[in-house]
């Protein structure tokens, strides 16, 4: 027969657990104090109200304990919703959204307006000081038209989809030093004055490289990178990634994520992570605890 539980013991156990978790966070706070952490915010974490609020609190907390989070957000589901209202269907090639002029207008309105302002407001409500930007602000993201190699059907035209030509870190650094949290929408500007829709994973990876970030963290709708049996691969190297791409295990929307994270790792970003944004407080778990919640990409 089980002994009756002590109702007074449960709060003490819970308090002890909280104290252990806080103690576990200390060395990470010390290690990453003053360091830049670039976070790509996307997937379900952007559409679930509880996850959005939790993410905003996580970002505000990281800033308050002395780190420098920089948020780069996507907005695929929101763009799809707006296109559907206009009777327009989205088209993707190799994980990239085909962006004609009309779609680009929607992208600018949704990413630079609706989504960016919502993320900024959530972080501000959580006690942070967030500032919203697109790559057009100060022309800090310079882009050019992305040209894909032709396939068996001929040339591939993605429209106003851009690749990054250069990023000027000045605005981001100024905001960081002023105590602000930059929130970046992945829209760039070309030398011809044209605006370009850039994959948010690519912007996050390049920004992490240019800012010499300590960490790049990419939130996704999966537990991380999975093998052919659906099991999590907790650690990957370039050689292993090449093998998985060749076998078709990594494909579709995961390709730009893997590519940008791998480029960042090779360029000197100390640790790069693809994590499950559906887990509450996934960002804090990845940065401040011993238990990771995704895939770590190592440069070697």
CSV table of C-alpha atoms in Angstrom, one decimal:
chain,number,residue,atom,x,y,z
A,1,UNK,CA,0.0,0.0,0.0
A,2,UNK,CA,1.4,3.4,-1.0
A,3,UNK,CA,2.1,5.9,1.8
A,4,UNK,CA,-0.1,9.0,1.6
A,5,UNK,CA,1.7,11.8,-0.2
A,6,UNK,CA,2.8,14.8,1.8
A,7,UNK,CA,1.0,17.9,0.4
A,8,UNK,CA,3.7,20.2,1.8
A,9,UNK,CA,6.5,18.2,0.0
A,10,UNK,CA,5.2,18.9,-3.5
A,11,UNK,CA,5.8,22.7,-3.5
A,12,UNK,CA,9.3,22.1,-2.0
A,13,UNK,CA,10.1,19.6,-4.7
A,14,UNK,CA,8.9,22.0,-7.4
A,15,UNK,CA,10.9,24.8,-5.9
A,16,UNK,CA,14.0,22.7,-5.7
A,17,UNK,CA,13.6,21.8,-9.4
A,18,UNK,CA,13.3,25.4,-10.3
A,19,UNK,CA,16.4,26.2,-8.3
A,20,UNK,CA,18.3,23.4,-10.1
A,21,UNK,CA,17.3,24.7,-13.5
A,22,UNK,CA,18.3,28.3,-12.6
A,23,UNK,CA,21.6,27.1,-11.3
A,24,UNK,CA,22.2,25.1,-14.5
A,25,UNK,CA,21.7,28.3,-16.5
A,26,UNK,CA,24.4,30.2,-14.7
A,27,UNK,CA,27.5,29.0,-16.7
A,28,UNK,CA,25.6,29.5,-20.0
A,29,UNK,CA,24.7,33.1,-18.9
A,30,UNK,CA,28.4,33.7,-18.1
A,31,UNK,CA,29.6,32.1,-21.3
A,32,UNK,CA,27.3,34.0,-23.6
A,33,UNK,CA,27.2,37.3,-21.8
A,34,UNK,CA,27.8,40.1,-24.3
A,35,UNK,CA,27.6,37.7,-27.2
A,36,UNK,CA,25.3,37.9,-30.2
A,37,UNK,CA,22.8,35.1,-30.8
A,38,UNK,CA,20.9,35.2,-34.1
A,39,UNK,CA,17.5,33.5,-34.0
A,40,UNK,CA,15.5,32.6,-37.1
A,41,UNK,CA,11.8,32.7,-35.9
A,42,UNK,CA,9.5,30.7,-38.1
A,43,UNK,CA,7.1,27.7,-38.4
A,44,UNK,CA,4.4,27.0,-35.8
A,45,UNK,CA,6.1,29.2,-33.3
A,46,UNK,CA,4.9,32.1,-35.4
A,47,UNK,CA,1.3,31.0,-35.6
A,48,UNK,CA,0.4,29.6,-32.2
A,49,UNK,CA,-0.4,32.4,-29.7
A,50,UNK,CA,1.1,30.7,-26.7
A,51,UNK,CA,4.3,29.8,-28.5
A,52,UNK,CA,4.6,33.4,-29.9
A,53,UNK,CA,4.3,34.9,-26.4
A,54,UNK,CA,6.7,32.4,-25.0
A,55,UNK,CA,9.3,33.1,-27.7
A,56,UNK,CA,9.0,36.8,-27.0
A,57,UNK,CA,9.6,36.3,-23.3
A,58,UNK,CA,12.6,34.1,-24.1
A,59,UNK,CA,14.1,36.8,-26.3
A,60,UNK,CA,13.5,39.5,-23.7
A,61,UNK,CA,15.1,37.3,-21.0
A,62,UNK,CA,18.2,36.6,-23.0
A,63,UNK,CA,18.7,40.4,-23.5
A,64,UNK,CA,18.0,41.1,-19.9
A,65,UNK,CA,20.7,38.6,-18.7
A,66,UNK,CA,23.3,40.3,-21.0
A,67,UNK,CA,23.1,38.5,-24.3
A,68,UNK,CA,22.4,40.2,-27.7
A,69,UNK,CA,19.6,38.4,-29.5
A,70,UNK,CA,18.9,39.4,-33.1
A,71,UNK,CA,15.6,38.0,-34.5
A,72,UNK,CA,15.1,37.3,-38.2
A,73,UNK,CA,11.6,36.2,-39.0
A,74,UNK,CA,9.8,34.5,-41.9
A,75,UNK,CA,6.1,34.6,-42.5
A,76,UNK,CA,5.2,31.9,-45.0
A,77,UNK,CA,1.8,31.0,-43.5
A,78,UNK,CA,0.8,34.7,-43.3
A,79,UNK,CA,1.8,35.3,-46.9
A,80,UNK,CA,-0.2,32.3,-48.0
A,81,UNK,CA,-3.3,33.5,-46.2
A,82,UNK,CA,-3.0,36.9,-47.8
A,83,UNK,CA,-2.4,35.5,-51.3
A,84,UNK,CA,-5.4,33.2,-50.8
A,85,UNK,CA,-7.6,36.2,-50.0
A,86,UNK,CA,-6.5,37.7,-53.3
A,87,UNK,CA,-7.3,34.5,-55.1
A,88,UNK,CA,-3.6,33.8,-55.8
A,89,UNK,CA,-1.8,30.5,-55.2
A,90,UNK,CA,1.8,30.3,-54.0
A,91,UNK,CA,4.4,28.4,-56.0
A,92,UNK,CA,7.7,27.0,-54.8
A,93,UNK,CA,10.8,25.9,-56.6
A,94,UNK,CA,13.6,24.2,-54.7
A,95,UNK,CA,12.1,25.6,-51.4
A,96,UNK,CA,12.0,29.2,-52.7
A,97,UNK,CA,8.8,31.1,-53.2
A,98,UNK,CA,8.3,32.3,-56.8
A,99,UNK,CA,7.7,36.0,-56.4
A,100,UNK,CA,6.2,38.1,-59.2
A,101,UNK,CA,5.5,41.8,-58.8
A,102,UNK,CA,2.0,41.2,-57.2
A,103,UNK,CA,3.4,38.6,-54.8
A,104,UNK,CA,6.2,40.9,-53.9
A,105,UNK,CA,3.7,43.6,-52.9
A,106,UNK,CA,2.1,41.1,-50.6
A,107,UNK,CA,5.5,40.0,-49.2
A,108,UNK,CA,6.4,43.6,-48.3
A,109,UNK,CA,3.0,44.2,-46.7
A,110,UNK,CA,3.0,41.0,-44.7
A,111,UNK,CA,6.6,40.7,-43.7
A,112,UNK,CA,7.6,44.4,-43.4
A,113,UNK,CA,4.3,45.4,-41.9
A,114,UNK,CA,2.0,42.8,-40.2
A,115,UNK,CA,4.5,40.2,-39.0
A,116,UNK,CA,7.4,42.5,-38.1
A,117,UNK,CA,5.2,44.8,-36.1
A,118,UNK,CA,3.6,41.9,-34.3
A,119,UNK,CA,6.9,40.3,-33.2
A,120,UNK,CA,8.2,43.7,-32.1
A,121,UNK,CA,5.1,44.4,-30.0
A,122,UNK,CA,5.2,40.9,-28.4
A,123,UNK,CA,8.9,41.4,-27.3
A,124,UNK,CA,8.1,44.9,-26.0
A,125,UNK,CA,5.2,43.6,-24.0
A,126,UNK,CA,7.5,41.0,-22.5
A,127,UNK,CA,9.8,43.7,-21.2
A,128,UNK,CA,12.3,44.0,-24.1
A,129,UNK,CA,13.0,46.9,-26.3
A,130,UNK,CA,12.6,45.7,-29.9
A,131,UNK,CA,13.0,47.6,-33.1
A,132,UNK,CA,11.7,46.4,-36.4
A,133,UNK,CA,13.8,46.6,-39.6
A,134,UNK,CA,13.7,45.4,-43.2
A,135,UNK,CA,16.9,45.1,-45.3
A,136,UNK,CA,15.7,48.4,-47.0
A,137,UNK,CA,16.4,50.4,-43.8
A,138,UNK,CA,19.7,52.0,-44.3
A,139,UNK,CA,20.0,49.6,-47.3
A,140,UNK,CA,21.7,47.3,-44.8
A,141,UNK,CA,20.8,44.1,-46.8
A,142,UNK,CA,22.0,44.5,-50.4
A,143,UNK,CA,20.5,41.9,-52.8
A,144,UNK,CA,20.6,40.8,-56.4
A,145,UNK,CA,18.2,38.6,-58.4
A,146,UNK,CA,18.7,34.9,-57.6
A,147,UNK,CA,19.4,32.9,-60.8
A,148,UNK,CA,19.0,29.2,-60.6
A,149,UNK,CA,20.6,26.9,-63.1
A,150,UNK,CA,18.3,25.8,-65.9
A,151,UNK,CA,16.6,22.4,-65.7
A,152,UNK,CA,15.3,20.1,-68.4
A,153,UNK,CA,12.5,22.5,-69.1
A,154,UNK,CA,14.8,25.5,-69.6
A,155,UNK,CA,15.5,28.6,-67.5
A,156,UNK,CA,14.0,29.0,-64.0
A,157,UNK,CA,12.7,32.4,-63.2
A,158,UNK,CA,11.9,33.0,-59.5
A,159,UNK,CA,10.9,36.6,-60.1
A,160,UNK,CA,11.8,39.0,-57.3
A,161,UNK,CA,13.6,36.4,-55.2
A,162,UNK,CA,17.0,37.7,-54.1
A,163,UNK,CA,20.3,36.4,-52.9
A,164,UNK,CA,22.4,38.4,-50.5
A,165,UNK,CA,25.1,40.5,-52.0
A,166,UNK,CA,26.2,42.1,-48.8
A,167,UNK,CA,25.1,43.0,-45.3
A,168,UNK,CA,26.2,46.1,-43.4
A,169,UNK,CA,26.2,45.2,-39.7
A,170,UNK,CA,26.3,48.9,-38.6
A,171,UNK,CA,22.6,49.4,-37.9
A,172,UNK,CA,22.4,46.1,-36.0
A,173,UNK,CA,25.5,46.8,-33.9
A,174,UNK,CA,24.2,50.3,-33.0
A,175,UNK,CA,20.9,48.9,-31.9
A,176,UNK,CA,22.6,46.2,-29.8
A,177,UNK,CA,24.8,48.7,-28.0
A,178,UNK,CA,21.8,50.8,-27.3
A,179,UNK,CA,20.1,48.0,-25.5
A,180,UNK,CA,17.6,47.3,-28.3
A,181,UNK,CA,16.6,43.9,-29.9
A,182,UNK,CA,16.7,44.1,-33.7
A,183,UNK,CA,13.8,42.3,-35.4
A,184,UNK,CA,14.6,41.8,-39.1
A,185,UNK,CA,12.2,41.1,-42.0
A,186,UNK,CA,14.1,39.3,-44.9
A,187,UNK,CA,13.6,41.9,-47.6
A,188,UNK,CA,16.6,43.3,-49.4
A,189,UNK,CA,17.2,46.1,-51.9
A,190,UNK,CA,19.1,46.0,-55.2
A,191,UNK,CA,21.4,48.5,-56.8
A,192,UNK,CA,18.6,49.0,-59.3
A,193,UNK,CA,16.2,50.0,-56.6
A,194,UNK,CA,14.2,46.7,-56.9
A,195,UNK,CA,13.1,45.0,-53.7
A,196,UNK,CA,13.8,41.3,-53.3
A,197,UNK,CA,12.2,38.6,-51.2
A,198,UNK,CA,15.0,36.7,-49.5
A,199,UNK,CA,14.7,33.3,-47.8
A,200,UNK,CA,14.7,34.1,-44.0
A,201,UNK,CA,17.1,31.2,-43.3
A,202,UNK,CA,19.6,32.7,-45.7
A,203,UNK,CA,19.4,36.1,-44.1
A,204,UNK,CA,19.7,34.6,-40.6
A,205,UNK,CA,22.8,32.6,-41.6
A,206,UNK,CA,24.5,35.5,-43.4
A,207,UNK,CA,23.7,37.9,-40.6
A,208,UNK,CA,25.2,35.5,-38.0
A,209,UNK,CA,28.3,35.3,-40.1
A,210,UNK,CA,28.7,39.1,-40.6
A,211,UNK,CA,27.9,39.8,-36.9
A,212,UNK,CA,30.4,37.1,-35.8
A,213,UNK,CA,27.6,35.6,-33.7
A,214,UNK,CA,28.3,33.1,-31.0
A,215,UNK,CA,25.2,31.1,-32.0
A,216,UNK,CA,22.7,30.7,-34.8
A,217,UNK,CA,19.4,29.1,-33.8
A,218,UNK,CA,16.8,28.2,-36.4
A,219,UNK,CA,13.3,27.4,-35.2
A,220,UNK,CA,11.4,24.8,-37.4
A,221,UNK,CA,8.3,22.6,-37.4
A,222,UNK,CA,10.3,19.4,-36.9
A,223,UNK,CA,12.4,18.1,-34.0
A,224,UNK,CA,15.5,19.0,-36.1
A,225,UNK,CA,17.1,17.2,-39.0
A,226,UNK,CA,15.7,13.7,-39.3
A,227,UNK,CA,17.1,10.5,-40.9
A,228,UNK,CA,15.2,8.3,-43.3
A,229,UNK,CA,13.5,6.6,-40.4
A,230,UNK,CA,12.3,9.9,-38.9
A,231,UNK,CA,14.8,9.8,-36.0
A,232,UNK,CA,16.5,12.9,-34.9
A,233,UNK,CA,20.1,13.5,-35.9
A,234,UNK,CA,21.5,15.4,-33.0
A,235,UNK,CA,24.9,16.2,-34.6
A,236,UNK,CA,25.9,16.7,-38.2
A,237,UNK,CA,29.0,17.5,-40.2
A,238,UNK,CA,29.4,18.8,-43.8
A,239,UNK,CA,30.3,15.3,-45.1
A,240,UNK,CA,27.2,13.8,-43.5
A,241,UNK,CA,25.0,16.6,-44.8
A,242,UNK,CA,26.2,16.1,-48.3
A,243,UNK,CA,25.4,12.4,-48.1
A,244,UNK,CA,21.9,13.1,-46.8
A,245,UNK,CA,21.2,15.6,-49.6
A,246,UNK,CA,22.5,13.1,-52.2
A,247,UNK,CA,20.2,10.4,-50.9
A,248,UNK,CA,17.2,12.8,-50.8
A,249,UNK,CA,16.8,12.5,-47.0
A,250,UNK,CA,17.2,16.3,-46.8
A,251,UNK,CA,15.0,18.0,-49.4
A,252,UNK,CA,12.5,20.8,-50.0
A,253,UNK,CA,12.3,23.6,-47.4
A,254,UNK,CA,15.0,22.0,-45.3
A,255,UNK,CA,17.6,22.6,-48.1
A,256,UNK,CA,18.0,26.3,-47.6
A,257,UNK,CA,17.9,25.8,-43.8
A,258,UNK,CA,20.8,23.3,-43.9
A,259,UNK,CA,22.7,25.3,-46.5
A,260,UNK,CA,22.5,28.6,-44.6
A,261,UNK,CA,23.4,27.0,-41.2
A,262,UNK,CA,26.3,25.1,-42.8
A,263,UNK,CA,27.7,28.2,-44.4
A,264,UNK,CA,27.5,30.0,-41.1
A,265,UNK,CA,29.3,27.2,-39.3
A,266,UNK,CA,32.0,27.2,-41.9
A,267,UNK,CA,32.4,31.0,-41.7
A,268,UNK,CA,33.1,30.9,-38.0
A,269,UNK,CA,29.8,30.9,-36.1
A,270,UNK,CA,30.7,28.9,-33.1
A,271,UNK,CA,27.5,26.8,-32.9
A,272,UNK,CA,24.5,26.4,-35.2
A,273,UNK,CA,21.3,24.7,-34.2
A,274,UNK,CA,18.1,23.6,-36.0
A,275,UNK,CA,15.5,23.2,-33.2
A,276,UNK,CA,11.9,22.3,-32.7
A,277,UNK,CA,10.0,25.6,-32.4
A,278,UNK,CA,6.8,23.7,-31.3
A,279,UNK,CA,8.4,23.0,-27.9
A,280,UNK,CA,7.5,25.7,-25.4
A,281,UNK,CA,10.5,27.9,-24.6
A,282,UNK,CA,12.7,25.9,-27.1
A,283,UNK,CA,15.1,28.9,-27.4
A,284,UNK,CA,15.8,29.0,-23.6
A,285,UNK,CA,16.2,25.2,-23.5
A,286,UNK,CA,18.8,25.4,-26.3
A,287,UNK,CA,20.7,28.4,-24.9
A,288,UNK,CA,20.5,28.0,-21.1
A,289,UNK,CA,20.3,24.3,-20.3
A,290,UNK,CA,22.3,21.1,-20.8
A,291,UNK,CA,19.5,19.5,-22.8
A,292,UNK,CA,19.4,20.5,-26.5
A,293,UNK,CA,16.1,20.3,-28.4
A,294,UNK,CA,17.4,19.8,-32.0
A,295,UNK,CA,20.3,19.3,-34.3
A,296,UNK,CA,23.7,20.8,-33.8
A,297,UNK,CA,25.7,21.6,-37.0
A,298,UNK,CA,29.4,21.4,-36.6
A,299,UNK,CA,31.8,22.9,-39.1
A,300,UNK,CA,34.0,19.8,-39.1
